[in-house]
CSV table of C-alpha atoms in Angstrom, one decimal:
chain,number,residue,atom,x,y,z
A,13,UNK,CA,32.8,-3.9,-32.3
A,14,UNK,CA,35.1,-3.4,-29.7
A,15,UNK,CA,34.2,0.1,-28.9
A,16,UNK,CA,30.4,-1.1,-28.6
A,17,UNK,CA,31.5,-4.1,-26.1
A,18,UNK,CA,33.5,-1.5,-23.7
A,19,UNK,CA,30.9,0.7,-24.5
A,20,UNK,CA,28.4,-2.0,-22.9
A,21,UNK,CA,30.8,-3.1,-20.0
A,22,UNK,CA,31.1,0.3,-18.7
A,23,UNK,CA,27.3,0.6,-18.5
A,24,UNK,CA,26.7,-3.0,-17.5
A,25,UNK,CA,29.1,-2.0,-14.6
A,26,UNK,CA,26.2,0.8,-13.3
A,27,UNK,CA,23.6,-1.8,-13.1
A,28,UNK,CA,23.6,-2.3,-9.0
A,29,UNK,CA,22.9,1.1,-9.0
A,30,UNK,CA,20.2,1.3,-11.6
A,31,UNK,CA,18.4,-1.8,-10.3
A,32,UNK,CA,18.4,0.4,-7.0
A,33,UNK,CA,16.7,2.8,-8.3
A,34,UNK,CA,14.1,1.1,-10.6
A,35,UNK,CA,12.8,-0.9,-7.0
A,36,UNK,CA,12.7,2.5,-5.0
A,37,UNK,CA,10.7,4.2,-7.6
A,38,UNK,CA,8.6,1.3,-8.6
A,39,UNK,CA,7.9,0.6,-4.5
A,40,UNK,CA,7.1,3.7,-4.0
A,41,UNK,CA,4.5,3.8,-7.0
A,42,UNK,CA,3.0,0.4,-5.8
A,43,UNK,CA,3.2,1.8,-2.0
A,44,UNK,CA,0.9,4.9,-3.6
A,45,UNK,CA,-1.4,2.9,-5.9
A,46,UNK,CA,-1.9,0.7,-3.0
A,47,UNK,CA,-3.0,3.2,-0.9
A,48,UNK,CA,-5.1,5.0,-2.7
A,49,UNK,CA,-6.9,1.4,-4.5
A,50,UNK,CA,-10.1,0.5,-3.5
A,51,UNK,CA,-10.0,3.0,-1.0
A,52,UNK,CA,-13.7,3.6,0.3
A,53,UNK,CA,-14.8,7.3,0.9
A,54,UNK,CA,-16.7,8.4,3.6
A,55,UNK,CA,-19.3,10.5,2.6
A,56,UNK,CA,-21.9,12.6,4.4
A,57,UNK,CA,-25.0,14.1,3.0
A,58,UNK,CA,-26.6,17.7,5.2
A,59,UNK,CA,-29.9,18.4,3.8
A,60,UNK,CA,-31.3,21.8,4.4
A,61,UNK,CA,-34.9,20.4,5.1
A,62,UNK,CA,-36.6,17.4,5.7
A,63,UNK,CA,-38.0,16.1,2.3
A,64,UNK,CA,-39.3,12.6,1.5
A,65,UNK,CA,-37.1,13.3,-1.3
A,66,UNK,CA,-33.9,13.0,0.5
A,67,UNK,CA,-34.5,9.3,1.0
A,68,UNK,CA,-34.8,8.6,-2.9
A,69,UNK,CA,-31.7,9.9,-3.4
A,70,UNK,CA,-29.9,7.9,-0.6
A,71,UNK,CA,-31.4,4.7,-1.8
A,72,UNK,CA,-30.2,5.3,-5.5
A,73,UNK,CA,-26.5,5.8,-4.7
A,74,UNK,CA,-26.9,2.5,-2.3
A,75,UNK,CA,-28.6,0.7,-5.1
A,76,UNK,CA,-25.7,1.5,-7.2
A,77,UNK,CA,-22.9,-0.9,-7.4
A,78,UNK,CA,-20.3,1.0,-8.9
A,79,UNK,CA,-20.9,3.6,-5.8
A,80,UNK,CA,-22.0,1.3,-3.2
A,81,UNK,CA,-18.7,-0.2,-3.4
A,82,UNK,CA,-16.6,2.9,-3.0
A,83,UNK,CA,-18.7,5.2,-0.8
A,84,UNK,CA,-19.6,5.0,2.6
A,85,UNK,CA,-22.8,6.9,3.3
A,86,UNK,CA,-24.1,8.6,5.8
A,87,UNK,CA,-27.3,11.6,6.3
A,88,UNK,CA,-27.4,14.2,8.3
A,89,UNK,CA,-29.6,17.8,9.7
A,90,UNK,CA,-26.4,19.2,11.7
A,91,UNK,CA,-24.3,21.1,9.8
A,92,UNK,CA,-22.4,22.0,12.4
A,93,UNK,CA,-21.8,18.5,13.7
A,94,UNK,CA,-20.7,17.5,10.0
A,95,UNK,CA,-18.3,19.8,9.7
A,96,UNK,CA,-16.8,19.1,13.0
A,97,UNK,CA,-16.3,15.3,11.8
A,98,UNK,CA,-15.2,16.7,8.5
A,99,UNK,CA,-12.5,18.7,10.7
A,100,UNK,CA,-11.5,15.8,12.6
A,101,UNK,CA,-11.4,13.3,9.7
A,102,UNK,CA,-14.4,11.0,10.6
A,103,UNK,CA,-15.8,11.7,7.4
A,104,UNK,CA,-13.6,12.6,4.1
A,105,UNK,CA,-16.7,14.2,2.2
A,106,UNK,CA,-19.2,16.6,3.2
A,107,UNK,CA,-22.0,17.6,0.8
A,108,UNK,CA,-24.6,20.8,1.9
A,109,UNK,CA,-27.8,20.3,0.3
A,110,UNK,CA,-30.2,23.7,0.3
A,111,UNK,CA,-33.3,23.9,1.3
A,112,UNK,CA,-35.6,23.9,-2.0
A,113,UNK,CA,-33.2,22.0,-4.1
A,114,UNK,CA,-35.6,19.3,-6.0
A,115,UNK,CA,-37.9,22.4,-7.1
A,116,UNK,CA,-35.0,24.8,-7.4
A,117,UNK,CA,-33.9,22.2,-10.4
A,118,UNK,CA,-38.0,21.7,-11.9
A,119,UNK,CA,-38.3,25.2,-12.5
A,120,UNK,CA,-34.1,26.2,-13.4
A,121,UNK,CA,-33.0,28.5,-10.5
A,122,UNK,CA,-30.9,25.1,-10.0
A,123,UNK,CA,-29.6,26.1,-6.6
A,124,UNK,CA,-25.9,24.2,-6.3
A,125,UNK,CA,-24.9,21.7,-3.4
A,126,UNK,CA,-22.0,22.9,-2.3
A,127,UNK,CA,-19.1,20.1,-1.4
A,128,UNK,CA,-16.4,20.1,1.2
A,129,UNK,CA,-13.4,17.7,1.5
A,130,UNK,CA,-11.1,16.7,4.3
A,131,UNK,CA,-8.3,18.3,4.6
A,132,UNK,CA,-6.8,14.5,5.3
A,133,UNK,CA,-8.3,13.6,1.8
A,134,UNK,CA,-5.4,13.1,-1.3
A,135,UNK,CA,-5.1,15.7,-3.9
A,136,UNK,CA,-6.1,12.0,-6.2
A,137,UNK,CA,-9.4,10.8,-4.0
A,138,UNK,CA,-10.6,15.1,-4.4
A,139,UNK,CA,-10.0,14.5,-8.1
A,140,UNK,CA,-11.8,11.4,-8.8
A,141,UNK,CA,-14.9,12.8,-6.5
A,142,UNK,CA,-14.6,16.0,-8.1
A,143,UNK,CA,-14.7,14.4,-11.7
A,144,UNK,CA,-17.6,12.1,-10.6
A,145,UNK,CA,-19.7,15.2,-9.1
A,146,UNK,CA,-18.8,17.0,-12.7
A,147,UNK,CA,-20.1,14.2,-14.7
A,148,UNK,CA,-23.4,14.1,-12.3
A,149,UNK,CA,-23.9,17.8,-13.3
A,150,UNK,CA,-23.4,16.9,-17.0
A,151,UNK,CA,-26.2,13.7,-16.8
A,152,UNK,CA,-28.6,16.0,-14.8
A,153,UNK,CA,-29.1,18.9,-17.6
A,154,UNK,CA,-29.7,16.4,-20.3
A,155,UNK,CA,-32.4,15.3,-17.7
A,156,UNK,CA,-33.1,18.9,-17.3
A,157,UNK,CA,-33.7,19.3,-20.8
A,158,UNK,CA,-36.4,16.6,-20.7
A,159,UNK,CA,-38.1,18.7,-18.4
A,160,UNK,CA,-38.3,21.8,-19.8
A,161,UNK,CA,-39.0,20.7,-23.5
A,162,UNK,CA,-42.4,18.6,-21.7
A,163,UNK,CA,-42.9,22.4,-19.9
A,164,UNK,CA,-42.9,24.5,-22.9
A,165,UNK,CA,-45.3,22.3,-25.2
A,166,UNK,CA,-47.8,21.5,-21.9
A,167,UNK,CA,-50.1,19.9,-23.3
A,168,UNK,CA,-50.3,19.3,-26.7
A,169,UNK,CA,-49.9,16.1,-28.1
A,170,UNK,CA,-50.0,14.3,-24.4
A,171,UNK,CA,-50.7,10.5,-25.3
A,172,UNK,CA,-47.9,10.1,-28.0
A,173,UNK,CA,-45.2,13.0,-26.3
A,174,UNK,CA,-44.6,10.4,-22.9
A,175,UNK,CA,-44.5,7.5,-24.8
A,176,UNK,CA,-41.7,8.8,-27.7
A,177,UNK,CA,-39.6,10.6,-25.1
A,178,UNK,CA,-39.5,7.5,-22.9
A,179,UNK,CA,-38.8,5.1,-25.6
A,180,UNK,CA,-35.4,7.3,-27.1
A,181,UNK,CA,-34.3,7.8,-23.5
A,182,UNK,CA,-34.4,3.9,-22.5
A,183,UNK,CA,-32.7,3.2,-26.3
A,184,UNK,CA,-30.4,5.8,-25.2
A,185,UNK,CA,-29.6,4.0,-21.4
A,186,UNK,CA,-29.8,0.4,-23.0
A,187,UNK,CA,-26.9,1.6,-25.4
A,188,UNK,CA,-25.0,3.5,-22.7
A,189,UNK,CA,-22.0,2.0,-24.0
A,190,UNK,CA,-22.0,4.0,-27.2
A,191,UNK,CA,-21.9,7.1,-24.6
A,192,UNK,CA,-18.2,6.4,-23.7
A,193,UNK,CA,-15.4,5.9,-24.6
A,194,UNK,CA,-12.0,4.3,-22.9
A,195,UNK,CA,-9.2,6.8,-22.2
A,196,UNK,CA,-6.5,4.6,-20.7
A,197,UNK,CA,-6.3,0.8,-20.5
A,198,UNK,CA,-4.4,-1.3,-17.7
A,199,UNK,CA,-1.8,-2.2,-21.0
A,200,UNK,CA,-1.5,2.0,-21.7
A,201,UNK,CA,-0.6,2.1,-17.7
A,202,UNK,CA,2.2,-0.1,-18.1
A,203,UNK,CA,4.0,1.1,-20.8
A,204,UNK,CA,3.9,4.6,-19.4
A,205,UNK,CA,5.0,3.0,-15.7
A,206,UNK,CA,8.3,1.5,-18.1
A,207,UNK,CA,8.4,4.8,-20.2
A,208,UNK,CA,8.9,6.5,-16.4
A,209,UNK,CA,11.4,4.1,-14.9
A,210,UNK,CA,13.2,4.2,-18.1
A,211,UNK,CA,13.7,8.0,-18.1
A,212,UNK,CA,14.5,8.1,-14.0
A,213,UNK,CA,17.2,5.3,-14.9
A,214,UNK,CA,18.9,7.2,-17.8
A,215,UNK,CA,19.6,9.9,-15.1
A,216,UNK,CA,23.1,7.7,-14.4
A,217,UNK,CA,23.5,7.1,-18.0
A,218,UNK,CA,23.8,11.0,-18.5
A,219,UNK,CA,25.6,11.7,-15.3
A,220,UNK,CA,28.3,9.1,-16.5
A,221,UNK,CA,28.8,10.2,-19.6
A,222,UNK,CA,32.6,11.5,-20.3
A,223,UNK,CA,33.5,14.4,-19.9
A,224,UNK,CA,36.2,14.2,-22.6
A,225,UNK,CA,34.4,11.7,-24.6
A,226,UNK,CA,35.1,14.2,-27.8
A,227,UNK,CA,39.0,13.2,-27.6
A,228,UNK,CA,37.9,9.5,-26.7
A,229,UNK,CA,35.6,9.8,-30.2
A,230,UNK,CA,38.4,11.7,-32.0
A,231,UNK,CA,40.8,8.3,-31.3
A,232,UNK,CA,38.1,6.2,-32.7
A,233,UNK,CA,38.1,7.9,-35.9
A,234,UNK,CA,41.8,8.1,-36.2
A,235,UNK,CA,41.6,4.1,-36.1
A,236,UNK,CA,38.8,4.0,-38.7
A,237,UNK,CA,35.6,4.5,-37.1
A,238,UNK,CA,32.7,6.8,-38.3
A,239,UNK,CA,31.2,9.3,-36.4
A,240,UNK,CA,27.7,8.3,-36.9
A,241,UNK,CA,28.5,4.8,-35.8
A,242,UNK,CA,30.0,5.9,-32.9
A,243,UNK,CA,26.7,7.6,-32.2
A,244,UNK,CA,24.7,4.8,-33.1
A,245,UNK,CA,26.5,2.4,-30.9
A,246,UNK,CA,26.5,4.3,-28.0
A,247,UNK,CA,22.5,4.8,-28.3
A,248,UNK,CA,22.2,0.6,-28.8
A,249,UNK,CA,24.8,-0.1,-25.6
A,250,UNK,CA,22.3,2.7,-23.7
A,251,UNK,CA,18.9,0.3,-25.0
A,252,UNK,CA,20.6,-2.5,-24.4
A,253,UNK,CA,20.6,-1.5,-20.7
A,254,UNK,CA,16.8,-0.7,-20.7
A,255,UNK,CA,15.8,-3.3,-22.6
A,256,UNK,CA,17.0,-5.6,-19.5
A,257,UNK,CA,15.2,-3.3,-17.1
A,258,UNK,CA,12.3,-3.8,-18.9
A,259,UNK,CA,12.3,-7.2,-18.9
A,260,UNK,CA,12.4,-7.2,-15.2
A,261,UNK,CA,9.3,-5.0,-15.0
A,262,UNK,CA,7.5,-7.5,-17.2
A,263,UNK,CA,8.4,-10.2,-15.4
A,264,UNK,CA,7.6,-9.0,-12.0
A,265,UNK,CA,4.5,-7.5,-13.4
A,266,UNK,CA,3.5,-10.7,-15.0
A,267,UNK,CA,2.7,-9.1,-18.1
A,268,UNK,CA,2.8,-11.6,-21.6
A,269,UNK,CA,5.2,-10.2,-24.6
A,270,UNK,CA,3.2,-10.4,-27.7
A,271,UNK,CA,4.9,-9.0,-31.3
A,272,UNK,CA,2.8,-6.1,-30.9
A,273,UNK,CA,4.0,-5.1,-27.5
A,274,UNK,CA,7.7,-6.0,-28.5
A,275,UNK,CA,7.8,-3.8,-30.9
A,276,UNK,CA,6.3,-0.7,-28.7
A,277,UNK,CA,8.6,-1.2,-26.0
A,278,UNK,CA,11.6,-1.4,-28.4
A,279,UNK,CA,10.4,1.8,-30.2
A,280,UNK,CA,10.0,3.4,-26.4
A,281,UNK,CA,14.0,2.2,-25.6
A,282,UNK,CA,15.6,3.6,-28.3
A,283,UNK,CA,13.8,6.3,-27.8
A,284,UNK,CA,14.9,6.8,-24.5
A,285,UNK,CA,18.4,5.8,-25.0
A,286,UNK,CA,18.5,8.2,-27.7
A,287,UNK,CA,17.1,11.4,-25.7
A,288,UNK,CA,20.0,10.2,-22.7
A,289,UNK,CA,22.7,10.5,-25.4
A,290,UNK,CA,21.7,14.0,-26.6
A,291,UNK,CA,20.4,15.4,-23.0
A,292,UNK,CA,23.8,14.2,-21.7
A,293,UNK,CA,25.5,15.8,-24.8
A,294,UNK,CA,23.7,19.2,-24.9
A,295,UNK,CA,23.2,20.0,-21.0
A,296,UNK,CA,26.5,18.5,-19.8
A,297,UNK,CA,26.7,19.4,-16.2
A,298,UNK,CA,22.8,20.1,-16.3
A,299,UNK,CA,21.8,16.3,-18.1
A,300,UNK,CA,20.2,14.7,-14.2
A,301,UNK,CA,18.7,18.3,-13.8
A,302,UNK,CA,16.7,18.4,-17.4
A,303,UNK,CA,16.0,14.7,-17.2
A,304,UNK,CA,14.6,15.0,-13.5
A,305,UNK,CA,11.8,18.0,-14.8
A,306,UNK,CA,11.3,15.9,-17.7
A,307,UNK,CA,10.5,12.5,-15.3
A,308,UNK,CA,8.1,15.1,-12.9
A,309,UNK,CA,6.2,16.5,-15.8
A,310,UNK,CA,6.1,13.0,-17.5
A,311,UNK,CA,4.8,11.6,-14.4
A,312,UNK,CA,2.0,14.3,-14.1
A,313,UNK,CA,0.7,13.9,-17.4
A,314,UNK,CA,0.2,10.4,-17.0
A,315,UNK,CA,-2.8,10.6,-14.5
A,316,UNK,CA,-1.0,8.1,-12.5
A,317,UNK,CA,-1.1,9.7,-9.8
A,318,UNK,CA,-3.0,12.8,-9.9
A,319,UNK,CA,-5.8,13.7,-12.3
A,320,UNK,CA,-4.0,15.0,-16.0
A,321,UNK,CA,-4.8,18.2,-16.1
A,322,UNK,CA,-5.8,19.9,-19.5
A,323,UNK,CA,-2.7,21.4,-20.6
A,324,UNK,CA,-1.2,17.6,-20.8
A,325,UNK,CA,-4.7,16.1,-22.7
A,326,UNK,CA,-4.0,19.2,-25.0
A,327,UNK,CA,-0.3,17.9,-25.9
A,328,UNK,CA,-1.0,15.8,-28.3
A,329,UNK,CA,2.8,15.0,-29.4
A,330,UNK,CA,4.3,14.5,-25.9
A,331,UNK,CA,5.6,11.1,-25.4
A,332,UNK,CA,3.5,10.2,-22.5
A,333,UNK,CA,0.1,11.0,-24.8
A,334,UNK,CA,1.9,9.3,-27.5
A,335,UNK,CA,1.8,6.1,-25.5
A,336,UNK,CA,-1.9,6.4,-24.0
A,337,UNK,CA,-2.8,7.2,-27.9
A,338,UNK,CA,-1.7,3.5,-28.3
A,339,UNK,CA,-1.9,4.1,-32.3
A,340,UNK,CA,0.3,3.2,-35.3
A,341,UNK,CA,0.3,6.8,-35.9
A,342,UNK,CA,1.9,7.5,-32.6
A,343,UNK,CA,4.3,4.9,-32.3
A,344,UNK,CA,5.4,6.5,-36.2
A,345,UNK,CA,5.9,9.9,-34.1
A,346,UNK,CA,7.7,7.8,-31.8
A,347,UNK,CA,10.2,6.2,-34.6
A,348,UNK,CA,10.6,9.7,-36.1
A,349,UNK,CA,11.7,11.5,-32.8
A,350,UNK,CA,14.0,9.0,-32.5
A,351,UNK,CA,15.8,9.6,-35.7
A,352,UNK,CA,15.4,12.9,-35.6
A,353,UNK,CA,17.5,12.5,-31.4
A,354,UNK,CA,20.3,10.7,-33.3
A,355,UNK,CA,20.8,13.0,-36.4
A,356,UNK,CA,20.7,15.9,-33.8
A,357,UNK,CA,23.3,14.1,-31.4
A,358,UNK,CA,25.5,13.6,-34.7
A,359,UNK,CA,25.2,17.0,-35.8
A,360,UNK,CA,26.1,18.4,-31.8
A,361,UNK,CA,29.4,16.3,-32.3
A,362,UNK,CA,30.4,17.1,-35.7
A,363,UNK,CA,30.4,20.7,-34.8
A,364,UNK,CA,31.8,20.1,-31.1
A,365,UNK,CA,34.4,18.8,-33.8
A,366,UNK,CA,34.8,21.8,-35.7
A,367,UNK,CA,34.8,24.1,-34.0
């Protein structure tokens, strides 16, 4: 017991300077998320040609709220005088329509709009647009296939063929809902922004480990103590520690504790108190360096702030999809890494001890 309450003094002593770093990183993640929220994109439409067409499509992305309210839109038969505003940053989006377009996509030669971006636009805002215009493309060949099925059966059965294909696409719309599914929820963000802060603030847990702790550990066993608890202790003093910086994220964040939520965030402490102990173990010298890669890729697998990319929604077993997976199955995986951190942290000792 005595050992764990030195053990917890020393650490409790590095505070100031975790508590430093917990409010740069976390300002500088609100600074970002603040700039890029609710940020409205201007956008600029060249069409090749002069179609009564053109002003269908203008007046369905106005009509639409969940665009209306995040685009800024704007027409125009001057490609060169786009791209000029597109150079000087007037606009942040550009998109070239071709001459020929609505018929190009009635009879499948499907000629493409092309899109150019700012170069004063984020790597994020080109994501999300990027994304959108993707799932566009996705929406218009189901259309497409509408089309082409009424095309290739003319005009056989006429009167019932309208009726039957409009009635299952309106079911279809009317239970758009059953079309989607959530990927991440405000509650998946948090945990992952605590996961983060956690693993940038066990960077001064590693860097103060001893450097002689083996003859510091070889004294507590000559007075009794087992190895394992040793180990053990050390990983508690190290949650202890991130248990209070959580707290302080929750309660600047104003977020409730429920049982359920408890019990994730303890899971996600030892777990990181327990990687600290064996990156500081293994690495030595090397612990900030391993743990800072680890905080950059963690951070870019989130989709925090930059779109994941699909070698991170491919690793199924990485913490950070662990969390956003939000399952008892997960937080299991969870539990078992961090046994499986301990035992190897043991074993690390007990042959630094043999040999």
């Amino acid at each position: 017991m005595k050992f764990f309450i030195f053990t917890l003094k020393s650490k409790i002593k590095l505070m100031p300077v975790l508590c430093a770093i917990m409010l740069i990183f976390m300002g500088s993640f609100y600074i970002i998320a603040l700039n890029s929220k609710n940020k409205i994109i201007n956008l600029e439409i060249y069409f090749d040609e002069q179609d009564s067409k053109n002003n269908m499509i203008i007046g369905l992305i106005n009509g639409t709220a969940s665009t209306k309210s995040n685009l800024s839109l704007s027409t125009s038969y001057d490609l060169q005088s786009s791209q000029s505003k597109l150079e000087d940053g007037d606009i942040d989006v550009l998109i070239k329509v071709p001459a020929n377009f609505y018929n190009s996509i009635l009879n499948s030669e499907n000629k493409s709009a092309t899109i150019y971006f700012s170069p004063y636009l984020s790597e994020t805002e080109k994501g999300i647009f990027t994304s959108l215009t993707k799932s566009s493309a996705d929406i218009l060949s189901y259309a497409q296939a509408n089309i082409y099925v009424s095309d290739s059966i003319m005009d056989s059965n006429m009167s019932s063929r309208n009726y039957e294909l409009n009635r299952y696409f309106l079911n279809e719309v009317l239970n758009r809902e059953d079309e989607f599914k959530t990927v991440k929820s405000e509650k998946d963000n948090n945990l992952i922004i605590i996961y983060i802060t956690l693993l940038i603030s066990s960077i001064i847990f590693a860097n103060s480990k001893s450097k002689n702790y083996i003859d510091v550990y070889a004294h507590l066993i000559v007075k009794g103590y087992n190895l394992l608890a040793i180990n053990i202790l050390e990983i508690l003093s190290n949650a202890i520690i991130f248990a209070f910086i959580t707290g302080l994220i929750l309660f600047f964040q104003k977020i409730p504790l429920n049982t359920a939520l408890f019990l994730k965030l303890m899971l996600i402490n030892l777990f990181i108190a327990s990687l600290t102990e064996f990156i500081a173990i293994v690495f030595k010298e090397g612990a900030s360096f391993c743990i800072l890669i680890l905080c950059i890729v963690s951070t870019l697998s989130s989709g925090l702030l930059l779109p994941r990319f699909s070698i991170f929604l491919n690793a199924y077993v990485t913490p950070v999809n662990l969390i956003m997976a939000n399952t008892l199955i997960s937080y299991s995986i969870f539990a078992l890494y961090t046994i499986i951190l301990i035992l190897l942290v043991y074993f690390k000792i007990y042959r630094n001890f043999r040999y």
